[in-house]
Amino acid sequence: MNIFKQFGPIKRGILATQKSLKASFCFSRSFHDSSVEVHSEEQEVIIAVGSNVGDRLHNFDEALQQMKKSGIQITRHGCLYETEPAYVTDQPRFLNSAVRGVTKLQPHELLKVLKKIERDMGRTVGIRYGPRPIDLDILFYGNHTINTDILTIPHERIQERPFVMAPLVDLLGTDIDDYTVKLENLFSKRSGGLFETWKKLGGESLIGKDGMERVVPIANQLRNFSSKTSIMGILNVTPDSFSDGGKYLSTQSAVSQVQLMLSEGADIIDLGAQSTRPKASKLSAVEELDRLIPVLEAVKNMPEMEGKLLSVDTFYSLVAAEAVSKGAHLVNDVSSGQLDSSMHSVVATLKVPYIAMHMRGDPSTMQNSENLEYDDVCKEVAHELYTRVFDAELSGIPAWRIIIDPGIGFSKNTEQNLDILMGLPIIRSEIARRNLAVSHAPLLIGPSRKRFLGEVCARPAAAERDPATIAAVTTGVLGGANIVRVHNVKYNRDAVKLCDAMMDRKGSYPCQGKR
């Protein structure tokens, strides 16, 4: 299928920051020597990244940092893939991804910079396709075709490598922007277009098969959040949270609650010391830390936390940094950086996963009438959430460390919350129009005991809303949620297990699709 028919009419969907990247150039090419000139203010480039020696993730982080220092501004990141080695198979598994950015470096200058980064990070001449601490390949440079003694662009073996094609396609969107059109035209001369080539290789059906997994780096592990739904247990050490305020103020009571949630099957503990209920009063970062750190340290040292994850629920960068230094593995920010302008840059340096949630305003204003105005809640939430994730990427948080949360109960009324729960696939598809990598990010939902459940079920007391929470969680998981944030772990764990079992059976049941 032609890509333009598959995804509809061509649209000028580049974000404002990318519109400024248009450049005039003159180009000369020689196939017999190495003279290639591109005179340009800036060119868009796509660079593949791979590593299978040493601390692979550290190698990725170091390479990205060195590229930034060398004059390559990274604007998008593909997802992170762990893959079996190709060609030379007797070697460790690879991490693979790709990045999209802009640079003023000319093609051979760019090649020289990347080769220097490889050498500085310990790569030596060895077996072709053999082990390496870092591998940096220029896949595309603007919309140029380059063929010299030392450089071929587009990279000559893209179309035969799923571990290159997957992150490359991640860097695009299903709404065809100007640069995607150029790449399609450039690539179609060889193999029929990027999307068509990826489809012929197997496309999304390859992920999770044949030694290729899409993973999130967390707590010195690589987690595949699509393999089973994760349960995030809520621990609020606050006097004023809507459901459990005041219950776990002492360290002893908090530890006991964590022990209970872990015994019932929690995979992640989400620790919060500031209430974000509607119209909640706001603590300072210092006050929040005073509540948070004693409990965090006690929970972190529990033997039951072995192999489990600890998340900090905060919108302050100071709190995030201190919590991670004390052992937290994730940062869960209800504001996606809106309430602290330093949050994205700080989390980028922490190198931990970042949960970006949709909210308008702040907890004291989020339910104001102007923040509840939507023409299409799923589409607008997707658009606003993606805009915040794009800002996070520009600050240095790669897409492979992003988790998205549509913010059930935050800046939404009852009907809008129901629409979000039923419309999770729409949210993913709307984000995919702009960026496929972000659309593949793990999706978290947090409907637990929220007011809209009480309004639908006539349950004014939050503690009486667990059955409705189970129904909401079930709907969300069947709609594509990967992480569910709940108060009652035990009952929701059973619901999630059943949903996962049904999802595993999807497509294999003989009557699938029949009524």
XYZ file of C-alpha atoms in Angstrom:
515
model
C 0.000 0.000 0.000
C 1.284 3.433 -0.851
C 2.193 5.329 2.329
C 0.254 8.409 1.289
C -2.902 6.342 0.755
C -2.295 4.477 3.979
C -2.088 7.542 6.196
C -4.171 10.037 4.277
C -3.293 13.376 2.644
C 0.086 14.950 3.224
C -0.003 17.526 5.987
C 2.484 20.118 7.111
C 2.650 18.746 10.630
C 6.108 19.862 11.719
C 6.164 21.584 15.086
C 7.121 25.226 15.263
C 10.632 24.430 16.438
C 11.108 22.159 13.462
C 9.729 24.655 10.960
C 12.758 26.780 11.666
C 14.996 24.022 10.377
C 14.308 24.709 6.697
C 17.612 25.465 5.020
C 18.911 26.542 1.669
C 21.809 24.535 0.323
C 23.996 23.796 -2.646
C 25.160 20.250 -3.184
C 27.974 18.734 -5.218
C 28.781 15.033 -5.362
C 31.696 12.992 -6.667
C 31.701 9.202 -6.767
C 35.481 9.015 -7.316
C 36.850 11.045 -4.475
C 35.615 12.116 -1.085
C 34.505 15.633 -1.983
C 30.976 16.252 -0.822
C 29.858 19.756 -0.019
C 26.647 20.778 1.671
C 26.439 24.475 2.482
C 23.604 24.862 4.920
C 22.579 26.661 8.057
C 21.177 23.428 9.489
C 20.346 19.968 8.215
C 18.121 17.317 9.715
C 19.962 14.068 10.353
C 19.043 10.602 11.548
C 21.697 8.572 13.346
C 21.455 4.917 14.402
C 22.868 3.981 17.812
C 23.903 0.510 18.953
C 25.911 -1.093 21.779
C 26.612 -4.610 23.061
C 29.791 -4.269 25.126
C 30.042 -3.033 28.718
C 27.253 -0.951 30.277
C 25.191 -0.581 27.137
C 22.793 2.018 28.485
C 25.623 4.129 29.900
C 27.230 3.927 26.466
C 24.022 5.284 24.916
C 23.819 8.134 27.420
C 27.478 9.035 26.919
C 27.166 8.972 23.118
C 24.118 11.266 23.199
C 25.929 13.662 25.502
C 29.001 13.711 23.246
C 26.846 14.304 20.159
C 25.228 17.271 21.876
C 28.634 18.722 22.771
C 29.790 18.219 19.166
C 27.046 20.323 17.589
C 24.201 17.848 17.067
C 20.919 18.972 18.638
C 18.775 15.898 19.227
C 15.057 16.551 18.790
C 13.571 13.045 18.780
C 14.522 9.601 20.037
C 13.312 6.227 18.856
C 12.269 3.524 21.275
C 14.923 1.282 22.808
C 15.209 -2.264 21.439
C 17.138 -5.232 22.770
C 17.969 -7.470 19.841
C 19.841 -10.609 18.939
C 23.106 -9.911 17.072
C 23.013 -10.080 13.286
C 25.624 -11.453 10.871
C 28.092 -12.445 13.633
C 25.811 -14.226 16.088
C 28.334 -15.410 18.710
C 28.318 -12.187 20.715
C 26.173 -10.427 23.374
C 22.731 -8.972 22.646
C 22.543 -5.407 21.362
C 20.704 -2.319 22.446
C 19.547 -0.427 19.362
C 17.802 2.865 18.739
C 18.018 5.948 16.533
C 17.867 9.694 17.056
C 16.741 12.567 14.886
C 18.328 15.975 15.165
C 19.803 18.994 13.448
C 23.388 20.000 12.834
C 25.490 22.516 10.951
C 28.190 19.893 10.430
C 28.719 18.897 6.823
C 28.387 15.167 6.020
C 32.040 14.196 6.274
C 32.547 16.458 9.277
C 29.623 14.684 10.926
C 31.122 11.300 10.081
C 34.453 12.376 11.558
C 32.744 13.525 14.770
C 30.843 10.251 15.166
C 33.944 8.137 14.548
C 35.847 10.154 17.148
C 33.058 9.543 19.684
C 33.284 5.817 18.939
C 37.071 5.808 19.445
C 36.892 7.900 22.608
C 34.394 5.409 24.027
C 36.707 2.480 23.381
C 35.716 1.148 19.983
C 38.648 -0.379 18.106
C 39.055 -1.959 14.696
C 37.835 -5.525 14.967
C 35.596 -8.073 13.314
C 33.070 -6.453 11.004
C 29.644 -6.596 12.690
C 31.426 -7.783 15.836
C 31.105 -6.580 19.447
C 31.405 -2.855 20.095
C 30.787 -0.451 22.996
C 29.111 2.023 20.644
C 28.148 2.110 16.984
C 26.974 5.357 15.367
C 25.790 5.292 11.750
C 24.422 8.178 9.681
C 21.187 6.881 8.155
C 20.032 10.130 6.532
C 21.474 13.600 6.038
C 18.790 16.057 4.972
C 17.326 14.631 1.788
C 20.707 14.076 0.153
C 22.060 11.017 -1.586
C 25.778 10.703 -0.914
C 28.108 8.038 -2.296
C 31.821 8.466 -1.728
C 34.712 6.212 -0.798
C 33.947 6.514 2.920
C 30.303 7.526 3.183
C 27.051 6.250 1.683
C 23.770 7.966 2.540
C 21.074 6.687 2.846
C 22.863 3.899 4.700
C 23.131 1.013 2.270
C 21.732 -1.806 4.453
C 18.802 -0.126 6.188
C 16.112 -2.151 4.465
C 17.447 -5.555 5.561
C 17.791 -4.716 9.248
C 14.688 -4.755 11.465
C 16.799 -3.468 14.381
C 17.479 -0.336 12.315
C 14.091 -0.009 10.647
C 12.088 -0.165 13.904
C 13.706 2.856 15.626
C 13.944 4.680 12.293
C 10.187 4.450 11.757
C 9.708 5.472 15.414
C 11.166 8.875 14.550
C 8.332 9.618 12.139
C 4.600 10.155 12.527
C 1.604 8.854 10.641
C 0.816 12.434 9.637
C 3.391 12.896 6.916
C 5.407 16.028 7.631
C 7.761 17.746 5.196
C 10.845 15.800 6.204
C 9.048 12.451 6.151
C 7.960 13.185 2.571
C 11.585 13.829 1.635
C 12.739 10.609 3.282
C 9.974 8.618 1.609
C 10.926 10.019 -1.788
C 14.604 9.368 -1.142
C 14.110 5.843 0.149
C 11.481 4.843 -2.413
C 14.112 4.992 -5.148
C 15.677 1.958 -3.545
C 12.959 -0.125 -1.946
C 9.502 1.448 -2.149
C 9.513 3.720 0.882
C 10.268 3.496 4.598
C 6.831 2.482 5.840
C 6.343 -0.019 3.028
C 9.763 -1.575 3.711
C 9.008 -1.844 7.432
C 5.674 -3.446 6.617
C 7.336 -6.006 4.313
C 9.817 -6.926 7.034
C 6.910 -7.653 9.376
C 6.402 -4.276 11.027
C 4.969 -4.146 14.512
C 4.411 -7.934 14.486
C 8.203 -8.367 14.828
C 8.282 -6.713 18.239
C 8.392 -9.347 20.963
C 9.452 -12.066 18.528
C 12.706 -13.381 17.115
C 14.812 -11.854 19.854
C 13.609 -8.264 19.410
C 11.990 -6.534 22.384
C 10.959 -2.937 22.990
C 12.259 -2.132 26.469
C 12.396 0.599 29.110
C 15.609 0.936 31.158
C 14.803 1.094 34.845
C 16.619 0.140 38.058
C 19.546 -1.417 36.145
C 17.116 -3.603 34.240
C 15.418 -3.577 30.862
C 11.678 -3.974 31.328
C 9.169 -4.913 28.678
C 5.978 -3.275 29.952
C 3.924 -4.834 27.156
C 4.516 -8.400 28.355
C 2.222 -8.033 31.372
C 0.349 -5.237 33.114
C 2.178 -3.748 36.092
C 0.446 -2.818 39.340
C 1.483 0.454 40.982
C 0.423 0.603 44.635
C -0.362 4.058 46.047
C 1.239 5.213 49.294
C 0.264 8.731 50.346
C 2.113 10.077 53.388
C -0.230 13.058 53.556
C -2.909 14.231 55.995
C -5.255 15.421 53.249
C -5.338 12.968 50.322
C -8.907 12.242 49.229
C -8.888 8.489 49.955
C -6.274 7.637 52.557
C -5.182 10.985 53.983
C -3.687 10.666 57.479
C -3.473 6.862 57.492
C 0.231 6.496 56.779
C 1.879 9.544 58.320
C 4.159 7.521 60.578
C 7.029 5.576 59.064
C 5.864 2.401 60.785
C 2.336 2.591 59.339
C 3.739 3.406 55.902
C 6.098 0.420 55.960
C 3.246 -1.866 57.057
C 1.097 -0.686 54.149
C 3.927 -1.247 51.678
C 4.454 -4.764 53.045
C 0.760 -5.454 52.501
C 0.736 -4.104 48.937
C 3.859 -6.072 48.010
C 2.418 -9.275 49.472
C -0.714 -8.709 47.362
C 1.282 -8.371 44.157
C 2.356 -4.750 43.683
C 5.196 -4.288 41.180
C 5.747 -0.577 41.887
C 5.216 1.531 45.002
C 4.296 5.154 44.222
C 5.231 7.332 47.172
C 3.688 10.794 47.452
C 4.027 13.410 50.178
C 1.873 16.140 48.629
C -1.852 15.850 47.981
C -2.961 16.578 44.434
C -6.675 16.263 45.096
C -8.822 19.124 43.729
C -8.223 22.403 45.586
C -5.463 20.867 47.744
C -3.158 23.345 49.466
C 0.376 23.354 48.131
C 3.441 22.439 50.185
C 6.889 23.814 49.501
C 9.540 21.437 48.202
C 11.284 21.498 51.588
C 8.068 20.608 53.455
C 7.421 17.814 50.983
C 10.918 16.408 51.486
C 10.508 16.479 55.271
C 7.508 14.174 54.926
C 8.897 12.054 52.135
C 12.506 11.143 52.813
C 12.162 9.265 56.158
C 9.484 7.019 54.654
C 11.341 6.588 51.357
C 14.521 5.482 53.118
C 12.620 3.023 55.295
C 10.722 1.553 52.335
C 13.825 1.347 50.171
C 15.608 -0.732 52.813
C 12.799 -3.275 53.148
C 13.930 -6.763 52.035
C 10.542 -7.187 50.334
C 11.455 -4.391 47.903
C 14.042 -6.599 46.208
C 13.177 -6.635 42.502
C 10.379 -4.085 42.984
C 10.297 -0.472 41.822
C 9.905 2.714 43.837
C 8.338 5.797 42.268
C 8.195 9.324 43.687
C 5.023 11.323 43.009
C 6.100 14.981 42.846
C 6.018 18.050 40.627
C 9.158 19.581 42.197
C 12.537 18.975 40.547
C 14.293 19.373 43.922
C 12.169 16.595 45.413
C 12.694 14.394 42.359
C 16.477 14.778 42.526
C 16.666 14.091 46.259
C 14.325 11.096 46.041
C 16.321 9.517 43.203
C 19.545 10.078 45.152
C 17.920 8.117 48.008
C 16.906 5.216 45.775
C 13.708 6.066 43.867
C 13.623 4.521 40.386
C 10.989 6.687 38.644
C 9.665 10.232 38.757
C 5.868 10.595 38.511
C 4.977 14.210 37.665
C 1.282 15.099 37.533
C 2.128 18.390 35.817
C 4.509 17.107 33.102
C 6.887 19.927 33.966
C 4.330 22.730 34.015
C 4.712 23.485 37.730
C 8.517 23.488 37.796
C 10.402 24.717 34.745
C 13.523 22.825 35.847
C 11.836 19.433 36.069
C 12.636 18.180 32.554
C 16.289 19.212 32.608
C 16.768 17.752 36.095
C 15.148 14.422 35.210
C 17.287 14.288 32.076
C 20.391 14.344 34.283
C 18.907 11.753 36.678
C 18.521 9.258 33.800
C 15.401 7.619 35.238
C 11.999 6.992 33.627
C 9.641 9.969 33.696
C 5.882 9.626 33.982
C 4.341 12.593 32.155
C 0.689 13.134 33.081
C -1.897 15.382 31.475
C -3.329 18.148 33.618
C -4.423 21.722 32.987
C -3.580 24.316 35.598
C -2.610 22.977 39.027
C -4.492 20.982 41.692
C -6.153 24.146 43.001
C -7.456 25.208 39.561
C -7.611 22.026 37.500
C -11.376 21.575 37.976
C -12.242 25.185 37.093
C -14.751 25.482 34.281
C -12.210 26.790 31.758
C -9.979 23.743 32.365
C -12.879 21.389 31.659
C -13.617 22.756 28.196
C -12.878 20.227 25.439
C -14.279 19.764 21.963
C -12.844 16.241 21.798
C -11.261 15.218 25.088
C -9.208 12.265 23.780
C -7.721 14.188 20.872
C -6.988 17.287 22.931
C -5.453 15.325 25.798
C -3.256 13.490 23.292
C -2.161 16.746 21.666
C -1.407 18.547 24.936
C 0.337 15.533 26.458
C 2.506 15.054 23.384
C 3.493 18.724 23.419
C 4.801 18.316 26.968
C 6.632 15.114 26.087
C 8.232 16.896 23.121
C 9.517 19.568 25.520
C 10.900 16.790 27.732
C 12.716 15.247 24.762
C 14.260 18.575 23.794
C 15.517 18.813 27.388
C 17.245 15.452 27.044
C 14.741 12.862 28.308
C 14.730 10.228 25.546
C 11.476 8.633 24.407
C 12.678 5.306 25.802
C 12.443 6.785 29.321
C 8.944 8.262 28.892
C 5.730 6.819 30.385
C 2.487 8.607 29.488
C -0.592 9.137 31.666
C -3.790 10.785 30.324
C -4.595 12.097 33.805
C -7.934 10.542 34.748
C -9.554 12.799 37.333
C -7.305 15.752 36.552
C -8.988 18.577 34.603
C -11.807 16.229 33.534
C -15.420 15.845 34.577
C -17.225 12.527 34.930
C -18.177 12.179 31.267
C -14.680 13.142 30.127
C -13.096 10.581 32.456
C -15.335 7.901 30.962
C -14.363 9.038 27.472
C -10.671 8.767 28.387
C -11.121 5.256 29.776
C -12.914 4.126 26.635
C -10.632 6.110 24.323
C -7.115 4.971 25.227
C -6.550 3.561 21.706
C -7.604 6.939 20.283
C -5.067 8.713 22.499
C -2.292 6.422 21.282
C -3.289 6.830 17.639
C -3.481 10.622 17.987
C 0.007 10.734 19.496
C 1.210 8.425 16.708
C 0.212 11.073 14.191
C 3.015 13.218 15.598
C 5.523 10.666 16.879
C 5.385 6.871 16.709
C 8.007 6.403 19.444
C 5.940 8.280 22.033
C 2.804 6.385 20.974
C 4.643 3.160 21.902
C 5.513 4.438 25.400
C 4.045 2.510 28.361
C 0.643 3.976 29.246
C -0.374 4.416 32.885
C -3.889 5.017 34.183
C -4.972 6.023 37.696
C -8.759 5.782 38.122
C -8.573 4.355 41.655
C -11.400 5.532 43.926
C -11.758 8.773 41.952
C -14.818 10.979 42.367
C -16.268 10.161 38.944
C -16.639 6.520 40.039
C -18.581 7.672 43.079
C -20.838 9.852 40.933
C -21.611 7.016 38.506
C -22.141 4.401 41.233
C -23.616 6.626 43.952
C -20.731 5.895 46.316
C -19.849 9.138 48.134
C -17.205 7.467 50.324
C -13.921 6.862 48.490
C -13.288 3.570 50.323
C -16.511 2.163 48.841
C -15.339 2.636 45.238
C -13.058 -0.409 44.917
C -15.535 -2.475 42.835
C -15.941 0.450 40.424
C -12.145 0.851 40.352
C -11.807 -2.788 39.277
C -14.236 -2.190 36.414
C -12.330 0.937 35.351
C -8.980 -0.877 35.526
C -10.361 -3.756 33.473
C -11.591 -1.365 30.800
C -8.240 0.404 30.755
C -6.112 -2.728 30.477
C -8.267 -4.114 27.671
C -7.865 -0.705 25.998
C -4.069 -0.841 26.126
C -2.943 0.416 29.548
C 0.374 -1.085 30.690
C 0.462 0.186 34.284
C -2.460 0.704 36.658
C -2.130 2.873 39.768
C -4.423 1.657 42.559
C -5.071 1.744 46.307
C -6.409 -1.817 46.633
C -3.735 -4.020 45.105
C -5.237 -7.423 45.908
C -8.502 -7.178 43.966
C -7.047 -5.196 41.096
C -4.226 -7.732 40.731
C -6.823 -10.426 40.031
C -8.576 -8.202 37.504
C -5.286 -7.457 35.745
C -4.286 -11.128 35.626
C -7.563 -11.988 33.935
C -7.191 -9.143 31.450
C -3.641 -10.221 30.609
C -4.818 -13.801 30.087
C -7.554 -12.592 27.735
C -5.135 -10.356 25.851
C -2.751 -13.308 25.440
C -5.594 -15.278 23.910
C -6.600 -12.465 21.590
C -6.103 -13.532 18.009
C -5.648 -17.222 18.841
C -9.256 -17.920 19.781
C -10.936 -19.751 16.850
C -13.946 -17.438 16.862
C -11.999 -14.211 17.299
C -13.837 -11.449 15.499
C -17.089 -13.404 15.200
C -20.272 -12.732 17.106
